[in-house]
Amino acid sequence: MLRSNKTLMLLAVLAVCLMAQPAWADALADAIAEANPQGEPGYLGIPGGPQINLIIALLWAIWVGWIFSTVGAFGGIMAGVGHITIFGLGDYASSFGKGAKLNKLVTDSIRVSNQWMVGCSAALSSFNYWKAGRLVLPLAIALGIGSIAGSWLVPWLTAGKISLKAYLGYFGLFVLFLGCYLFYETTPKGQASKQAAKKAADAFQKAVKEQSAGGKVDMAEMGVKVQKFTPSACEFTFFGVEFKFNPLIPLVGGFFIAALASFLGVGGGFLLVPFLTSVAGLPMYLVAGTSALAVFVGMINSIASYMFLGNITIEWSLIGVELVGVVIGSIIGPKTSKYIPDVWLKRIFIVLAFYVGIRYTSQGFLGYSILPPF
């Protein structure tokens, strides 16, 4: 059932994309005519556009798929780093000036391309974590339902209206804030209120060690078991530890997370991870899968909204190569994450958040980055 639902949603997005193609072509032609760029056709067929190395794109996409499927976040942000910095699309968009149509068209193309990569990784990751018993389905569904309105509203309001400079500044600022918050959670004071999550993480790590030593441990059987699910309360266990939450809270949270993620052109995992660890109190071993399914729902809606309502153009040859890399990374991630201690999963998130946050905040608001590229 899960596979068939994903297939239907992907087909729906593809149908929307095909119907919107004439409008994309008109918008791109108008933007090119206004800017009158010169040179060999490059990105999106624009004269003088960047020539992207598809081998580098494949390798970067593997990294994107791995990091998202490992920590449940930073897939869209790392995809953005690739498109903006490594492939040079950020400087290229900026070269046309803040008010130019081509600046905004390339910026929107970056945002949607990021989301194609994250949507693919989210689909694979959520299925793999569900099989492993490391996905809290009611919580992911509540977040997903809340995300639908947010991921449609923002593209409708902002497509074609955001310059690259403004996009980079807000992109970095939010990531930096969340990195600081997650750092606080790794301190003794921050961890004091997360005893259930720590207990469950310790039990999970113990089972992994037993399994690695040759012991017979049914990891999926000890995984998430929903005990109670009503509109006002959900209770479940993970490795013998009980968790509970009110479904109305992630419903509202999903709306605001998806709205902000859609504006930034990312998956929203960097917002979902703090929400799931702080509000829901989950260990990181449950965060990646639960975040992935919620992100997947938001991505389907946001991609369709951008491409249908916003007439966004993307480079299909680049997306095709990147999706192959994302699939590879997303298969590897769930298999390796169980060997990484819970606290180190958070620290990986924090290090990336500080780097990306500082780099893009300074680039967006100062006009230059105070940190070097990867």
GROMACS .gro file of C-alpha atoms in nm:
model
  374
    1MET     CA    1   0.000   0.000   0.000
    2LEU     CA    2   0.278   0.243   0.092
    3ARG     CA    3   0.460   0.180  -0.235
    4SER     CA    4   0.144   0.222  -0.444
    5ASN     CA    5   0.056   0.551  -0.271
    6LYS     CA    6   0.404   0.689  -0.339
    7THR     CA    7   0.383   0.582  -0.703
    8LEU     CA    8   0.047   0.757  -0.748
    9MET     CA    9   0.177   1.078  -0.591
   10LEU     CA   10   0.489   1.078  -0.810
   11LEU     CA   11   0.277   1.022  -1.121
   12ALA     CA   12   0.054   1.312  -1.018
   13VAL     CA   13   0.357   1.543  -0.986
   14LEU     CA   14   0.486   1.428  -1.326
   15ALA     CA   15   0.147   1.499  -1.486
   16VAL     CA   16   0.145   1.850  -1.340
   17CYS     CA   17   0.497   1.909  -1.468
   18LEU     CA   18   0.409   1.799  -1.823
   19MET     CA   19   0.102   2.021  -1.832
   20ALA     CA   20   0.305   2.323  -1.723
   21GLN     CA   21   0.584   2.291  -1.982
   22PRO     CA   22   0.459   2.554  -2.231
   23ALA     CA   23   0.436   2.814  -1.955
   24TRP     CA   24   0.793   2.733  -1.840
   25ALA     CA   25   0.921   2.786  -2.194
   26ASP     CA   26   0.746   3.122  -2.226
   27ALA     CA   27   0.877   3.244  -1.888
   28LEU     CA   28   1.234   3.138  -1.974
   29ALA     CA   29   1.221   3.294  -2.321
   30ASP     CA   30   1.097   3.625  -2.176
   31ALA     CA   31   1.372   3.625  -1.911
   32ILE     CA   32   1.643   3.554  -2.170
   33ALA     CA   33   1.509   3.824  -2.402
   34GLU     CA   34   1.519   4.079  -2.119
   35ALA     CA   35   1.875   3.996  -2.006
   36ASN     CA   36   2.013   3.919  -2.355
   37PRO     CA   37   2.302   3.696  -2.228
   38GLN     CA   38   2.573   3.586  -2.472
   39GLY     CA   39   2.778   3.268  -2.513
   40GLU     CA   40   2.739   2.892  -2.547
   41PRO     CA   41   2.412   2.750  -2.409
   42GLY     CA   42   2.457   2.625  -2.053
   43TYR     CA   43   2.225   2.574  -1.757
   44LEU     CA   44   1.859   2.571  -1.872
   45GLY     CA   45   1.988   2.635  -2.224
   46ILE     CA   46   2.066   2.996  -2.133
   47PRO     CA   47   2.342   3.150  -2.351
   48GLY     CA   48   2.656   3.176  -2.137
   49GLY     CA   49   2.500   2.973  -1.856
   50PRO     CA   50   2.718   2.756  -1.625
   51GLN     CA   51   2.833   2.421  -1.765
   52ILE     CA   52   2.771   2.164  -1.490
   53ASN     CA   53   2.992   1.856  -1.458
   54LEU     CA   54   2.748   1.566  -1.425
   55ILE     CA   55   3.002   1.337  -1.255
   56ILE     CA   56   3.048   1.592  -0.976
   57ALA     CA   57   2.670   1.628  -0.963
   58LEU     CA   58   2.632   1.251  -0.916
   59LEU     CA   59   2.889   1.236  -0.634
   60TRP     CA   60   2.738   1.537  -0.458
   61ALA     CA   61   2.392   1.383  -0.485
   62ILE     CA   62   2.515   1.064  -0.315
   63TRP     CA   63   2.632   1.281  -0.024
   64VAL     CA   64   2.296   1.462  -0.020
   65GLY     CA   65   2.106   1.133  -0.005
   66TRP     CA   66   2.332   0.994   0.267
   67ILE     CA   67   2.319   1.295   0.500
   68PHE     CA   68   1.942   1.335   0.470
   69SER     CA   69   1.872   0.965   0.526
   70THR     CA   70   2.115   0.958   0.821
   71VAL     CA   71   2.001   1.258   1.029
   72GLY     CA   72   1.663   1.334   0.868
   73ALA     CA   73   1.778   1.680   0.766
   74PHE     CA   74   2.018   1.886   0.555
   75GLY     CA   75   1.932   1.709   0.230
   76GLY     CA   76   1.777   2.023   0.084
   77ILE     CA   77   2.040   2.246   0.239
   78MET     CA   78   2.325   2.035   0.102
   79ALA     CA   79   2.147   2.023  -0.235
   80GLY     CA   80   2.134   2.402  -0.214
   81VAL     CA   81   2.507   2.423  -0.138
   82GLY     CA   82   2.570   2.215  -0.451
   83HIS     CA   83   2.345   2.418  -0.680
   84ILE     CA   84   2.436   2.759  -0.537
   85THR     CA   85   2.808   2.724  -0.471
   86ILE     CA   86   2.963   2.413  -0.629
   87PHE     CA   87   2.780   2.448  -0.962
   88GLY     CA   88   2.806   2.829  -0.955
   89LEU     CA   89   2.436   2.900  -1.001
   90GLY     CA   90   2.431   3.148  -0.713
   91ASP     CA   91   2.692   3.383  -0.859
   92TYR     CA   92   2.537   3.338  -1.203
   93ALA     CA   93   2.190   3.443  -1.084
   94SER     CA   94   2.337   3.740  -0.895
   95SER     CA   95   2.517   3.860  -1.207
   96PHE     CA   96   2.186   3.967  -1.364
   97GLY     CA   97   2.095   4.206  -1.084
   98LYS     CA   98   1.829   4.191  -0.814
   99GLY     CA   99   1.532   4.294  -1.029
  100ALA     CA  100   1.607   4.085  -1.339
  101LYS     CA  101   1.365   3.810  -1.439
  102LEU     CA  102   1.653   3.572  -1.505
  103ASN     CA  103   1.786   3.624  -1.151
  104LYS     CA  104   1.452   3.519  -1.003
  105LEU     CA  105   1.397   3.239  -1.254
  106VAL     CA  106   1.733   3.076  -1.173
  107THR     CA  107   1.671   3.128  -0.799
  108ASP     CA  108   1.334   2.952  -0.826
  109SER     CA  109   1.497   2.678  -1.033
  110ILE     CA  110   1.750   2.621  -0.753
  111ARG     CA  111   1.473   2.599  -0.495
  112VAL     CA  112   1.271   2.342  -0.691
  113SER     CA  113   1.576   2.138  -0.794
  114ASN     CA  114   1.669   2.108  -0.426
  115GLN     CA  115   1.322   1.976  -0.352
  116TRP     CA  116   1.330   1.713  -0.627
  117MET     CA  117   1.641   1.566  -0.466
  118VAL     CA  118   1.498   1.576  -0.115
  119GLY     CA  119   1.164   1.432  -0.222
  120CYS     CA  120   1.338   1.131  -0.377
  121SER     CA  121   1.556   1.073  -0.070
  122ALA     CA  122   1.259   1.117   0.162
  123ALA     CA  123   1.054   0.855  -0.023
  124LEU     CA  124   1.328   0.592  -0.003
  125SER     CA  125   1.435   0.677   0.351
  126SER     CA  126   1.085   0.669   0.498
  127PHE     CA  127   1.017   0.326   0.348
  128ASN     CA  128   1.348   0.183   0.472
  129TYR     CA  129   1.303   0.322   0.825
  130TRP     CA  130   0.942   0.199   0.835
  131LYS     CA  131   1.061  -0.154   0.756
  132ALA     CA  132   1.322  -0.125   1.033
  133GLY     CA  133   1.067  -0.012   1.294
  134ARG     CA  134   1.224   0.332   1.326
  135LEU     CA  135   0.940   0.552   1.197
  136VAL     CA  136   0.659   0.692   1.415
  137LEU     CA  137   0.384   0.674   1.154
  138PRO     CA  138   0.108   0.869   1.341
  139LEU     CA  139   0.348   1.152   1.416
  140ALA     CA  140   0.473   1.166   1.056
  141ILE     CA  141   0.114   1.163   0.924
  142ALA     CA  142   0.013   1.450   1.155
  143LEU     CA  143   0.313   1.655   1.041
  144GLY     CA  144   0.243   1.564   0.678
  145ILE     CA  145  -0.121   1.670   0.692
  146GLY     CA  146  -0.024   2.001   0.848
  147SER     CA  147   0.240   2.053   0.579
  148ILE     CA  148  -0.001   2.037   0.285
  149ALA     CA  149  -0.142   2.389   0.326
  150GLY     CA  150   0.197   2.543   0.404
  151SER     CA  151   0.373   2.386   0.108
  152TRP     CA  152   0.106   2.516  -0.134
  153LEU     CA  153   0.062   2.862   0.015
  154VAL     CA  154   0.422   2.988   0.002
  155PRO     CA  155   0.501   2.903  -0.365
  156TRP     CA  156   0.178   3.075  -0.465
  157LEU     CA  157   0.282   3.388  -0.272
  158THR     CA  158   0.655   3.402  -0.351
  159ALA     CA  159   0.732   3.237  -0.689
  160GLY     CA  160   0.907   3.490  -0.915
  161LYS     CA  161   0.933   3.749  -0.635
  162ILE     CA  162   1.244   3.649  -0.438
  163SER     CA  163   1.594   3.763  -0.537
  164LEU     CA  164   1.894   3.540  -0.472
  165LYS     CA  165   2.045   3.776  -0.214
  166ALA     CA  166   1.732   3.779   0.004
  167TYR     CA  167   1.697   3.402  -0.034
  168LEU     CA  168   2.055   3.335   0.080
  169GLY     CA  169   2.031   3.561   0.383
  170TYR     CA  170   1.714   3.406   0.522
  171PHE     CA  171   1.836   3.058   0.428
  172GLY     CA  172   2.151   3.100   0.639
  173LEU     CA  173   1.989   3.280   0.931
  174PHE     CA  174   1.736   3.008   1.005
  175VAL     CA  175   1.994   2.732   0.974
  176LEU     CA  176   2.231   2.912   1.211
  177PHE     CA  177   1.956   2.963   1.470
  178LEU     CA  178   1.866   2.596   1.465
  179GLY     CA  179   2.229   2.491   1.493
  180CYS     CA  180   2.257   2.698   1.811
  181TYR     CA  181   1.941   2.541   1.949
  182LEU     CA  182   2.056   2.185   1.879
  183PHE     CA  183   2.391   2.267   2.041
  184TYR     CA  184   2.205   2.367   2.355
  185GLU     CA  185   2.029   2.031   2.352
  186THR     CA  186   2.363   1.846   2.369
  187THR     CA  187   2.459   2.027   2.691
  188PRO     CA  188   2.387   1.864   3.031
  189LYS     CA  189   2.106   2.114   3.093
  190GLY     CA  190   1.951   2.048   2.754
  191GLN     CA  191   1.973   1.671   2.795
  192ALA     CA  192   1.822   1.673   3.144
  193SER     CA  193   1.467   1.693   3.004
  194LYS     CA  194   1.527   1.417   2.747
  195GLN     CA  195   1.565   1.117   2.976
  196ALA     CA  196   1.318   0.899   2.783
  197ALA     CA  197   1.498   0.966   2.456
  198LYS     CA  198   1.835   0.887   2.616
  199LYS     CA  199   1.703   0.564   2.767
  200ALA     CA  200   1.561   0.450   2.432
  201ALA     CA  201   1.883   0.546   2.249
  202ASP     CA  202   2.093   0.349   2.499
  203ALA     CA  203   1.868   0.044   2.459
  204PHE     CA  204   1.891   0.068   2.081
  205GLN     CA  205   2.270   0.101   2.084
  206LYS     CA  206   2.296  -0.201   2.317
  207ALA     CA  207   2.086  -0.410   2.077
  208VAL     CA  208   2.302  -0.302   1.780
  209LYS     CA  209   2.616  -0.413   1.965
  210GLU     CA  210   2.457  -0.748   2.051
  211GLN     CA  211   2.359  -0.797   1.689
  212SER     CA  212   2.709  -0.703   1.568
  213ALA     CA  213   2.858  -0.956   1.812
  214GLY     CA  214   2.652  -1.233   1.653
  215GLY     CA  215   2.352  -1.228   1.885
  216LYS     CA  216   2.004  -1.288   1.750
  217VAL     CA  217   1.821  -0.957   1.792
  218ASP     CA  218   1.501  -0.874   1.605
  219MET     CA  219   1.551  -0.498   1.570
  220ALA     CA  220   1.222  -0.440   1.385
  221GLU     CA  221   1.022  -0.628   1.650
  222MET     CA  222   1.166  -0.404   1.923
  223GLY     CA  223   1.098  -0.093   1.711
  224VAL     CA  224   0.804   0.147   1.718
  225LYS     CA  225   0.480  -0.007   1.850
  226VAL     CA  226   0.176   0.223   1.861
  227GLN     CA  227  -0.026   0.157   2.176
  228LYS     CA  228  -0.292   0.427   2.144
  229PHE     CA  229  -0.392   0.675   1.875
  230THR     CA  230  -0.679   0.924   1.909
  231PRO     CA  231  -0.724   1.283   1.782
  232SER     CA  232  -0.592   1.413   2.116
  233ALA     CA  233  -0.336   1.152   2.225
  234CYS     CA  234  -0.089   0.905   2.078
  235GLU     CA  235   0.124   0.663   2.277
  236PHE     CA  236   0.393   0.431   2.142
  237THR     CA  237   0.697   0.236   2.261
  238PHE     CA  238   1.047   0.206   2.118
  239PHE     CA  239   1.280  -0.056   2.266
  240GLY     CA  240   1.060  -0.077   2.574
  241VAL     CA  241   1.048   0.299   2.641
  242GLU     CA  242   0.710   0.475   2.628
  243PHE     CA  243   0.653   0.804   2.444
  244LYS     CA  244   0.336   1.012   2.404
  245PHE     CA  245   0.227   1.327   2.220
  246ASN     CA  246  -0.082   1.526   2.122
  247PRO     CA  247  -0.138   1.491   1.741
  248LEU     CA  248  -0.275   1.846   1.721
  249ILE     CA  249   0.068   1.992   1.802
  250PRO     CA  250   0.254   1.836   1.505
  251LEU     CA  251  -0.047   1.920   1.286
  252VAL     CA  252   0.004   2.292   1.354
  253GLY     CA  253   0.381   2.256   1.358
  254GLY     CA  254   0.375   2.084   1.019
  255PHE     CA  255   0.200   2.383   0.861
  256PHE     CA  256   0.460   2.637   0.975
  257ILE     CA  257   0.757   2.407   0.908
  258ALA     CA  258   0.638   2.330   0.554
  259ALA     CA  259   0.567   2.698   0.482
  260LEU     CA  260   0.915   2.805   0.586
  261ALA     CA  261   1.081   2.509   0.413
  262SER     CA  262   0.893   2.580   0.092
  263PHE     CA  263   1.005   2.944   0.101
  264LEU     CA  264   1.368   2.840   0.146
  265GLY     CA  265   1.344   2.566  -0.118
  266VAL     CA  266   1.452   2.287   0.117
  267GLY     CA  267   1.293   1.976   0.262
  268GLY     CA  268   1.226   2.110   0.609
  269GLY     CA  269   1.424   1.840   0.788
  270PHE     CA  270   1.644   2.104   0.950
  271LEU     CA  271   1.326   2.233   1.119
  272LEU     CA  272   1.170   1.892   1.181
  273VAL     CA  273   1.475   1.756   1.365
  274PRO     CA  274   1.461   2.018   1.645
  275PHE     CA  275   1.081   1.978   1.655
  276LEU     CA  276   1.098   1.600   1.687
  277THR     CA  277   1.378   1.601   1.944
  278SER     CA  278   1.249   1.893   2.153
  279VAL     CA  279   0.870   1.895   2.126
  280ALA     CA  280   0.811   1.524   2.068
  281GLY     CA  281   1.117   1.419   2.271
  282LEU     CA  282   1.232   1.148   2.029
  283PRO     CA  283   1.580   0.995   2.014
  284MET     CA  284   1.770   1.064   1.693
  285TYR     CA  285   1.725   0.701   1.587
  286LEU     CA  286   1.354   0.775   1.531
  287VAL     CA  287   1.396   1.126   1.397
  288ALA     CA  288   1.539   1.046   1.053
  289GLY     CA  289   1.258   0.814   0.941
  290THR     CA  290   0.976   1.019   1.091
  291SER     CA  291   1.118   1.339   0.945
  292ALA     CA  292   1.161   1.173   0.604
  293LEU     CA  293   0.795   1.077   0.566
  294ALA     CA  294   0.675   1.421   0.675
  295VAL     CA  295   0.921   1.582   0.433
  296PHE     CA  296   0.805   1.356   0.151
  297VAL     CA  297   0.444   1.473   0.183
  298GLY     CA  298   0.554   1.836   0.188
  299MET     CA  299   0.786   1.792  -0.110
  300ILE     CA  300   0.517   1.639  -0.332
  301ASN     CA  301   0.291   1.935  -0.264
  302SER     CA  302   0.559   2.201  -0.286
  303ILE     CA  303   0.709   2.070  -0.613
  304ALA     CA  304   0.368   2.052  -0.777
  305SER     CA  305   0.280   2.399  -0.649
  306TYR     CA  306   0.602   2.563  -0.771
  307MET     CA  307   0.592   2.400  -1.111
  308PHE     CA  308   0.221   2.443  -1.176
  309LEU     CA  309   0.150   2.780  -1.013
  310GLY     CA  310   0.495   2.937  -1.049
  311ASN     CA  311   0.592   2.813  -1.400
  312ILE     CA  312   0.938   2.714  -1.274
  313THR     CA  313   1.198   2.579  -1.518
  314ILE     CA  314   1.450   2.311  -1.416
  315GLU     CA  315   1.739   2.131  -1.588
  316TRP     CA  316   1.598   1.780  -1.640
  317SER     CA  317   1.929   1.621  -1.741
  318LEU     CA  318   2.088   1.745  -1.419
  319ILE     CA  319   1.792   1.635  -1.208
  320GLY     CA  320   1.804   1.286  -1.362
  321VAL     CA  321   2.171   1.239  -1.268
  322GLU     CA  322   2.117   1.382  -0.921
  323LEU     CA  323   1.825   1.150  -0.850
  324VAL     CA  324   2.045   0.848  -0.929
  325GLY     CA  325   2.300   0.971  -0.674
  326VAL     CA  326   2.030   1.044  -0.418
  327VAL     CA  327   1.895   0.689  -0.449
  328ILE     CA  328   2.242   0.546  -0.382
  329GLY     CA  329   2.301   0.768  -0.078
  330SER     CA  330   1.952   0.708   0.060
  331ILE     CA  331   1.998   0.331   0.053
  332ILE     CA  332   2.331   0.353   0.235
  333GLY     CA  333   2.215   0.601   0.504
  334PRO     CA  334   1.973   0.384   0.706
  335LYS     CA  335   2.221   0.095   0.700
  336THR     CA  336   2.504   0.304   0.849
  337SER     CA  337   2.317   0.537   1.087
  338LYS     CA  338   2.249   0.264   1.343
  339TYR     CA  339   2.622   0.238   1.410
  340ILE     CA  340   2.658   0.610   1.490
  341PRO     CA  341   2.588   0.709   1.856
  342ASP     CA  342   2.279   0.924   1.910
  343VAL     CA  343   2.476   1.223   2.038
  344TRP     CA  344   2.706   1.213   1.733
  345LEU     CA  345   2.409   1.222   1.499
  346LYS     CA  346   2.313   1.550   1.666
  347ARG     CA  347   2.669   1.678   1.644
  348ILE     CA  348   2.682   1.607   1.272
  349PHE     CA  349   2.367   1.818   1.241
  350ILE     CA  350   2.518   2.097   1.452
  351VAL     CA  351   2.848   2.118   1.261
  352LEU     CA  352   2.669   2.139   0.928
  353ALA     CA  353   2.421   2.393   1.065
  354PHE     CA  354   2.695   2.626   1.186
  355TYR     CA  355   2.891   2.603   0.862
  356VAL     CA  356   2.596   2.652   0.629
  357GLY     CA  357   2.430   2.911   0.854
  358ILE     CA  358   2.736   3.136   0.888
  359ARG     CA  359   2.832   3.100   0.523
  360TYR     CA  360   2.497   3.193   0.372
  361THR     CA  361   2.393   3.450   0.632
  362SER     CA  362   2.709   3.649   0.561
  363GLN     CA  363   2.674   3.603   0.186
  364GLY     CA  364   2.310   3.713   0.187
  365PHE     CA  365   2.337   4.012   0.420
  366LEU     CA  366   2.701   4.121   0.374
  367GLY     CA  367   2.737   4.038   0.007
  368TYR     CA  368   3.026   3.794   0.063
  369SER     CA  369   3.084   3.472   0.256
  370ILE     CA  370   3.319   3.479   0.556
  371LEU     CA  371   3.372   3.101   0.523
  372PRO     CA  372   3.523   2.916   0.227
  373PRO     CA  373   3.319   2.673   0.011
  374PHE     CA  374   3.349   2.296   0.060
   0.00000   0.00000   0.00000
